[in-house]
Amino acid sequence: MKIGAVARRTIDPTAPDETVHPAAAVRPDDGLDVMREVAAGCRACDLWANATQTVFGEGRPSARLMLVGEQPGDREDLAGHPFVGPAGRILDEALHQAGIDRERVFVTNVVKHFKWRPSGKRRLHERPNPVEIRACRPWLNLELELVRPDVLVLLGATAAQAILGRDFKVSERHGELLPPLEPPGPRLLATYHPSAILRSRTSEERDAALRMLVDDLVVAREAIAA
Ligand code: SF4
């Protein structure tokens, strides 16, 4: 299907009727470009209003490994691509050390618009709330149906709890390879968000946090190789 056809086929994503989610107009086999185009006009929660643009997932639709973070950050919001800012550089480093080629994975977030509050000239990250995460879930579901990864890596508490429930603790269960929620879905593995490493106070703390992330990613790599 050509880009643009979905939006014309069914609904206007900017329509005031919020009972119809724009993702309902898209089928997984419409492809990534169509999903991205329809999501660009999403108004299913309020986050679009203060963000620059929708930041949809990117990577190989045939990837066996999919990584999900929380939401785009300041740089991602401006660039329109996931994991291209400071946290993205940490993720690149961790993937490299874990022997994973970023070109061969699919990366996305549970929420596709940047949530922030002003602080002087800066835009400070704000955690999305459960309503916003729920509103954005149809987009993540479409990405999952398109990619059908073998392993889904959940980066940080927001992504982990969005998928595994609010009681899930990354600090206690990171690096554990979990069975699919609904077979034949992907196996799951939660780990720390790369931005947690940026908050390290010392280089020792940073090295230890990066090592934990790398070790967890190695578990994911070995799972897809098995
Ligand atoms: S955060 Fe998600 S649900 Fe909310 S407007 Fe953006 S794309 Fe739509």
Tab-separated table of C-alpha atoms and ligand atoms in Angstrom:
chain	number	residue	atom	x	y	z
A	1	MET	CA	0.000	0.000	0.000
A	2	LYS	CA	1.250	3.495	-0.825
A	3	ILE	CA	2.060	6.020	1.857
A	4	GLY	CA	-0.925	8.265	2.481
A	5	ALA	CA	-3.452	5.676	1.447
A	6	VAL	CA	-4.237	4.581	4.991
A	7	ALA	CA	-5.044	8.031	6.255
A	8	ARG	CA	-7.359	8.563	3.293
A	9	ARG	CA	-8.841	5.077	3.580
A	10	THR	CA	-10.367	5.426	7.002
A	11	ILE	CA	-9.910	8.204	9.472
A	12	ASP	CA	-8.342	11.556	9.959
A	13	PRO	CA	-5.781	11.145	12.768
A	14	THR	CA	-6.392	14.686	13.917
A	15	ALA	CA	-10.157	14.197	14.203
A	16	PRO	CA	-11.597	15.299	17.554
A	17	ASP	CA	-13.245	11.897	18.121
A	18	GLU	CA	-10.682	10.441	20.507
A	19	THR	CA	-12.549	7.165	20.817
A	20	VAL	CA	-10.997	6.058	17.507
A	21	HIS	CA	-7.261	5.627	17.751
A	22	PRO	CA	-5.407	6.508	14.519
A	23	ALA	CA	-3.437	3.243	14.793
A	24	ALA	CA	-6.695	1.405	14.169
A	25	ALA	CA	-6.448	2.568	10.563
A	26	VAL	CA	-3.153	0.785	9.996
A	27	ARG	CA	-2.416	-2.887	9.468
A	28	PRO	CA	1.016	-4.394	10.162
A	29	ASP	CA	1.446	-5.311	6.486
A	30	ASP	CA	0.950	-1.663	5.489
A	31	GLY	CA	4.600	-1.316	6.479
A	32	LEU	CA	6.787	0.960	8.539
A	33	ASP	CA	6.571	4.046	6.319
A	34	VAL	CA	2.785	4.048	6.428
A	35	MET	CA	2.773	3.554	10.210
A	36	ARG	CA	5.200	6.426	10.583
A	37	GLU	CA	3.139	8.696	8.376
A	38	VAL	CA	-0.132	8.061	10.203
A	39	ALA	CA	1.562	8.299	13.627
A	40	ALA	CA	2.947	11.700	12.593
A	41	GLY	CA	-0.582	13.092	12.948
A	42	CYS	CA	-1.497	11.243	16.140
A	43	ARG	CA	-3.435	13.235	18.725
A	44	ALA	CA	-4.486	10.301	20.917
A	45	CYS	CA	-3.063	11.957	24.037
A	46	ASP	CA	-1.903	15.469	24.884
A	47	LEU	CA	1.825	14.951	24.419
A	48	TRP	CA	1.871	15.944	20.757
A	49	ALA	CA	1.040	19.550	21.657
A	50	ASN	CA	4.417	20.420	23.252
A	51	ALA	CA	6.606	18.167	21.144
A	52	THR	CA	8.230	18.904	17.803
A	53	GLN	CA	7.201	15.682	16.107
A	54	THR	CA	6.305	12.030	16.530
A	55	VAL	CA	9.432	9.902	16.886
A	56	PHE	CA	8.541	6.488	15.519
A	57	GLY	CA	10.600	3.327	15.769
A	58	GLU	CA	13.445	2.690	13.351
A	59	GLY	CA	15.473	-0.240	12.191
A	60	ARG	CA	15.098	-3.457	10.291
A	61	PRO	CA	11.523	-4.677	10.016
A	62	SER	CA	13.074	-8.169	9.949
A	63	ALA	CA	15.120	-7.601	13.121
A	64	ARG	CA	15.212	-10.478	15.579
A	65	LEU	CA	15.999	-8.097	18.420
A	66	MET	CA	13.823	-5.116	19.296
A	67	LEU	CA	14.701	-2.558	21.968
A	68	VAL	CA	12.101	-0.361	23.626
A	69	GLY	CA	12.861	2.707	25.716
A	70	GLU	CA	10.634	5.178	27.479
A	71	GLN	CA	10.193	8.175	25.187
A	72	PRO	CA	12.253	10.356	22.841
A	73	GLY	CA	14.504	12.871	24.563
A	74	ASP	CA	15.290	16.467	23.651
A	75	ARG	CA	17.644	15.577	20.771
A	76	GLU	CA	15.395	12.845	19.456
A	77	ASP	CA	12.437	15.220	19.478
A	78	LEU	CA	14.346	17.687	17.308
A	79	ALA	CA	15.905	15.074	15.027
A	80	GLY	CA	12.830	12.868	14.658
A	81	HIS	CA	14.820	9.688	15.298
A	82	PRO	CA	14.987	7.450	18.387
A	83	PHE	CA	18.156	7.091	20.468
A	84	VAL	CA	20.312	9.666	18.677
A	85	GLY	CA	21.123	11.859	21.702
A	86	PRO	CA	23.448	11.224	24.663
A	87	ALA	CA	21.510	8.129	25.784
A	88	GLY	CA	21.630	6.863	22.212
A	89	ARG	CA	25.408	7.141	22.209
A	90	ILE	CA	25.547	5.071	25.406
A	91	LEU	CA	23.227	2.529	23.806
A	92	ASP	CA	25.478	2.376	20.728
A	93	GLU	CA	28.492	1.786	22.949
A	94	ALA	CA	26.703	-0.932	24.944
A	95	LEU	CA	25.442	-2.660	21.781
A	96	HIS	CA	28.940	-2.582	20.313
A	97	GLN	CA	30.473	-4.050	23.466
A	98	ALA	CA	27.757	-6.719	23.530
A	99	GLY	CA	28.559	-7.699	19.946
A	100	ILE	CA	25.239	-6.460	18.569
A	101	ASP	CA	25.090	-4.499	15.309
A	102	ARG	CA	22.678	-1.569	15.740
A	103	GLU	CA	21.906	-1.758	12.023
A	104	ARG	CA	20.375	-5.183	12.639
A	105	VAL	CA	18.009	-4.255	15.483
A	106	PHE	CA	14.797	-2.243	15.736
A	107	VAL	CA	14.670	0.560	18.320
A	108	THR	CA	11.634	2.401	19.580
A	109	ASN	CA	9.923	3.819	22.685
A	110	VAL	CA	6.693	3.080	24.549
A	111	VAL	CA	5.690	6.730	24.038
A	112	LYS	CA	6.374	8.472	20.737
A	113	HIS	CA	6.299	12.138	21.766
A	114	PHE	CA	8.750	13.961	24.057
A	115	LYS	CA	7.251	14.946	27.410
A	116	TRP	CA	9.056	17.804	29.096
A	117	ARG	CA	8.795	20.849	31.323
A	118	PRO	CA	10.655	24.129	30.879
A	119	SER	CA	13.566	25.040	33.145
A	120	GLY	CA	15.047	28.307	31.946
A	121	LYS	CA	16.135	27.644	28.377
A	122	ARG	CA	16.243	23.897	28.886
A	123	ARG	CA	13.556	21.286	28.332
A	124	LEU	CA	13.646	18.808	31.189
A	125	HIS	CA	12.441	15.264	30.652
A	126	GLU	CA	9.220	14.282	32.410
A	127	ARG	CA	8.133	10.716	32.825
A	128	PRO	CA	5.007	9.800	30.847
A	129	ASN	CA	2.043	8.792	32.987
A	130	PRO	CA	0.004	5.572	32.679
A	131	VAL	CA	-2.713	7.276	30.606
A	132	GLU	CA	-0.149	8.483	28.047
A	133	ILE	CA	1.588	5.111	27.966
A	134	ARG	CA	-1.745	3.376	27.408
A	135	ALA	CA	-2.719	5.849	24.688
A	136	CYS	CA	0.508	5.133	22.799
A	137	ARG	CA	0.399	1.354	23.178
A	138	PRO	CA	-1.381	0.706	19.846
A	139	TRP	CA	1.682	2.101	18.041
A	140	LEU	CA	4.012	-0.210	19.928
A	141	ASN	CA	1.671	-3.109	19.233
A	142	LEU	CA	1.835	-2.338	15.503
A	143	GLU	CA	5.635	-2.189	15.607
A	144	LEU	CA	5.688	-5.544	17.393
A	145	GLU	CA	3.330	-7.073	14.841
A	146	LEU	CA	5.458	-5.726	11.988
A	147	VAL	CA	8.860	-6.791	13.331
A	148	ARG	CA	7.873	-9.938	15.253
A	149	PRO	CA	11.172	-10.002	17.131
A	150	ASP	CA	12.475	-13.096	18.882
A	151	VAL	CA	13.552	-11.057	21.889
A	152	LEU	CA	12.165	-7.756	23.155
A	153	VAL	CA	14.582	-5.769	25.343
A	154	LEU	CA	12.878	-3.345	27.725
A	155	LEU	CA	15.149	-0.417	28.543
A	156	GLY	CA	14.339	1.059	31.946
A	157	ALA	CA	11.486	0.915	34.412
A	158	THR	CA	8.887	2.708	32.283
A	159	ALA	CA	9.230	0.302	29.373
A	160	ALA	CA	9.515	-2.734	31.646
A	161	GLN	CA	6.477	-1.828	33.702
A	162	ALA	CA	4.452	-0.905	30.619
A	163	ILE	CA	4.858	-4.469	29.375
A	164	LEU	CA	5.404	-6.552	32.522
A	165	GLY	CA	3.223	-4.709	35.027
A	166	ARG	CA	3.747	-2.005	37.596
A	167	ASP	CA	5.241	-4.334	40.200
A	168	PHE	CA	8.175	-5.321	37.985
A	169	LYS	CA	11.503	-4.129	39.377
A	170	VAL	CA	14.352	-3.744	36.897
A	171	SER	CA	16.854	-3.532	39.754
A	172	GLU	CA	15.903	-7.036	40.890
A	173	ARG	CA	15.210	-8.798	37.604
A	174	HIS	CA	17.374	-7.174	34.929
A	175	GLY	CA	19.119	-9.609	32.627
A	176	GLU	CA	16.568	-12.363	33.203
A	177	LEU	CA	15.285	-13.926	30.004
A	178	LEU	CA	11.527	-14.162	30.445
A	179	PRO	CA	9.068	-16.266	28.452
A	180	PRO	CA	6.624	-14.648	26.011
A	181	LEU	CA	3.573	-13.057	27.595
A	182	GLU	CA	1.493	-14.689	24.886
A	183	PRO	CA	3.148	-17.400	22.796
A	184	PRO	CA	4.401	-17.153	20.085
A	185	GLY	CA	5.355	-13.604	21.058
A	186	PRO	CA	8.917	-12.500	21.815
A	187	ARG	CA	10.844	-13.523	24.884
A	188	LEU	CA	11.452	-10.549	27.121
A	189	LEU	CA	14.444	-9.109	28.884
A	190	ALA	CA	14.477	-5.972	31.017
A	191	THR	CA	17.570	-3.912	31.654
A	192	TYR	CA	18.587	-0.402	32.623
A	193	HIS	CA	17.892	2.557	30.377
A	194	PRO	CA	21.118	4.025	28.930
A	195	SER	CA	20.205	7.406	30.452
A	196	ALA	CA	20.725	5.849	33.911
A	197	ILE	CA	24.400	5.516	33.011
A	198	LEU	CA	24.553	9.219	32.174
A	199	ARG	CA	23.504	9.973	35.741
A	200	SER	CA	26.534	8.159	37.212
A	201	ARG	CA	28.485	10.345	39.631
A	202	THR	CA	31.902	8.784	39.147
A	203	SER	CA	33.693	7.001	36.324
A	204	GLU	CA	33.695	3.807	38.439
A	205	GLU	CA	29.931	4.033	38.805
A	206	ARG	CA	29.597	4.650	35.077
A	207	ASP	CA	31.769	1.685	34.166
A	208	ALA	CA	29.841	-0.613	36.506
A	209	ALA	CA	26.457	0.553	35.157
A	210	LEU	CA	27.613	0.183	31.552
A	211	ARG	CA	28.950	-3.306	32.327
A	212	MET	CA	25.519	-4.321	33.696
A	213	LEU	CA	23.781	-3.056	30.559
A	214	VAL	CA	26.303	-4.820	28.316
A	215	ASP	CA	25.994	-8.090	30.261
A	216	ASP	CA	22.189	-7.962	29.920
A	217	LEU	CA	22.440	-7.272	26.187
A	218	VAL	CA	24.771	-10.244	25.820
A	219	VAL	CA	22.004	-12.437	27.301
A	220	ALA	CA	19.638	-11.082	24.629
A	221	ARG	CA	22.193	-11.668	21.881
A	222	GLU	CA	22.809	-15.214	22.991
A	223	ALA	CA	19.061	-15.838	23.130
A	224	ILE	CA	18.568	-14.866	19.501
A	225	ALA	CA	21.633	-16.871	18.466
A	226	ALA	CA	20.320	-20.014	20.176
B	1	SF4	S1	2.454	10.140	22.657
B	1	SF4	FE1	1.673	8.473	21.371
B	1	SF4	S2	-0.553	8.447	21.718
B	1	SF4	FE2	0.234	10.421	22.494
B	1	SF4	S3	-0.057	11.802	20.731
B	1	SF4	FE3	2.046	10.961	20.643
B	1	SF4	S4	1.934	9.207	19.254
B	1	SF4	FE4	-0.161	9.702	19.897
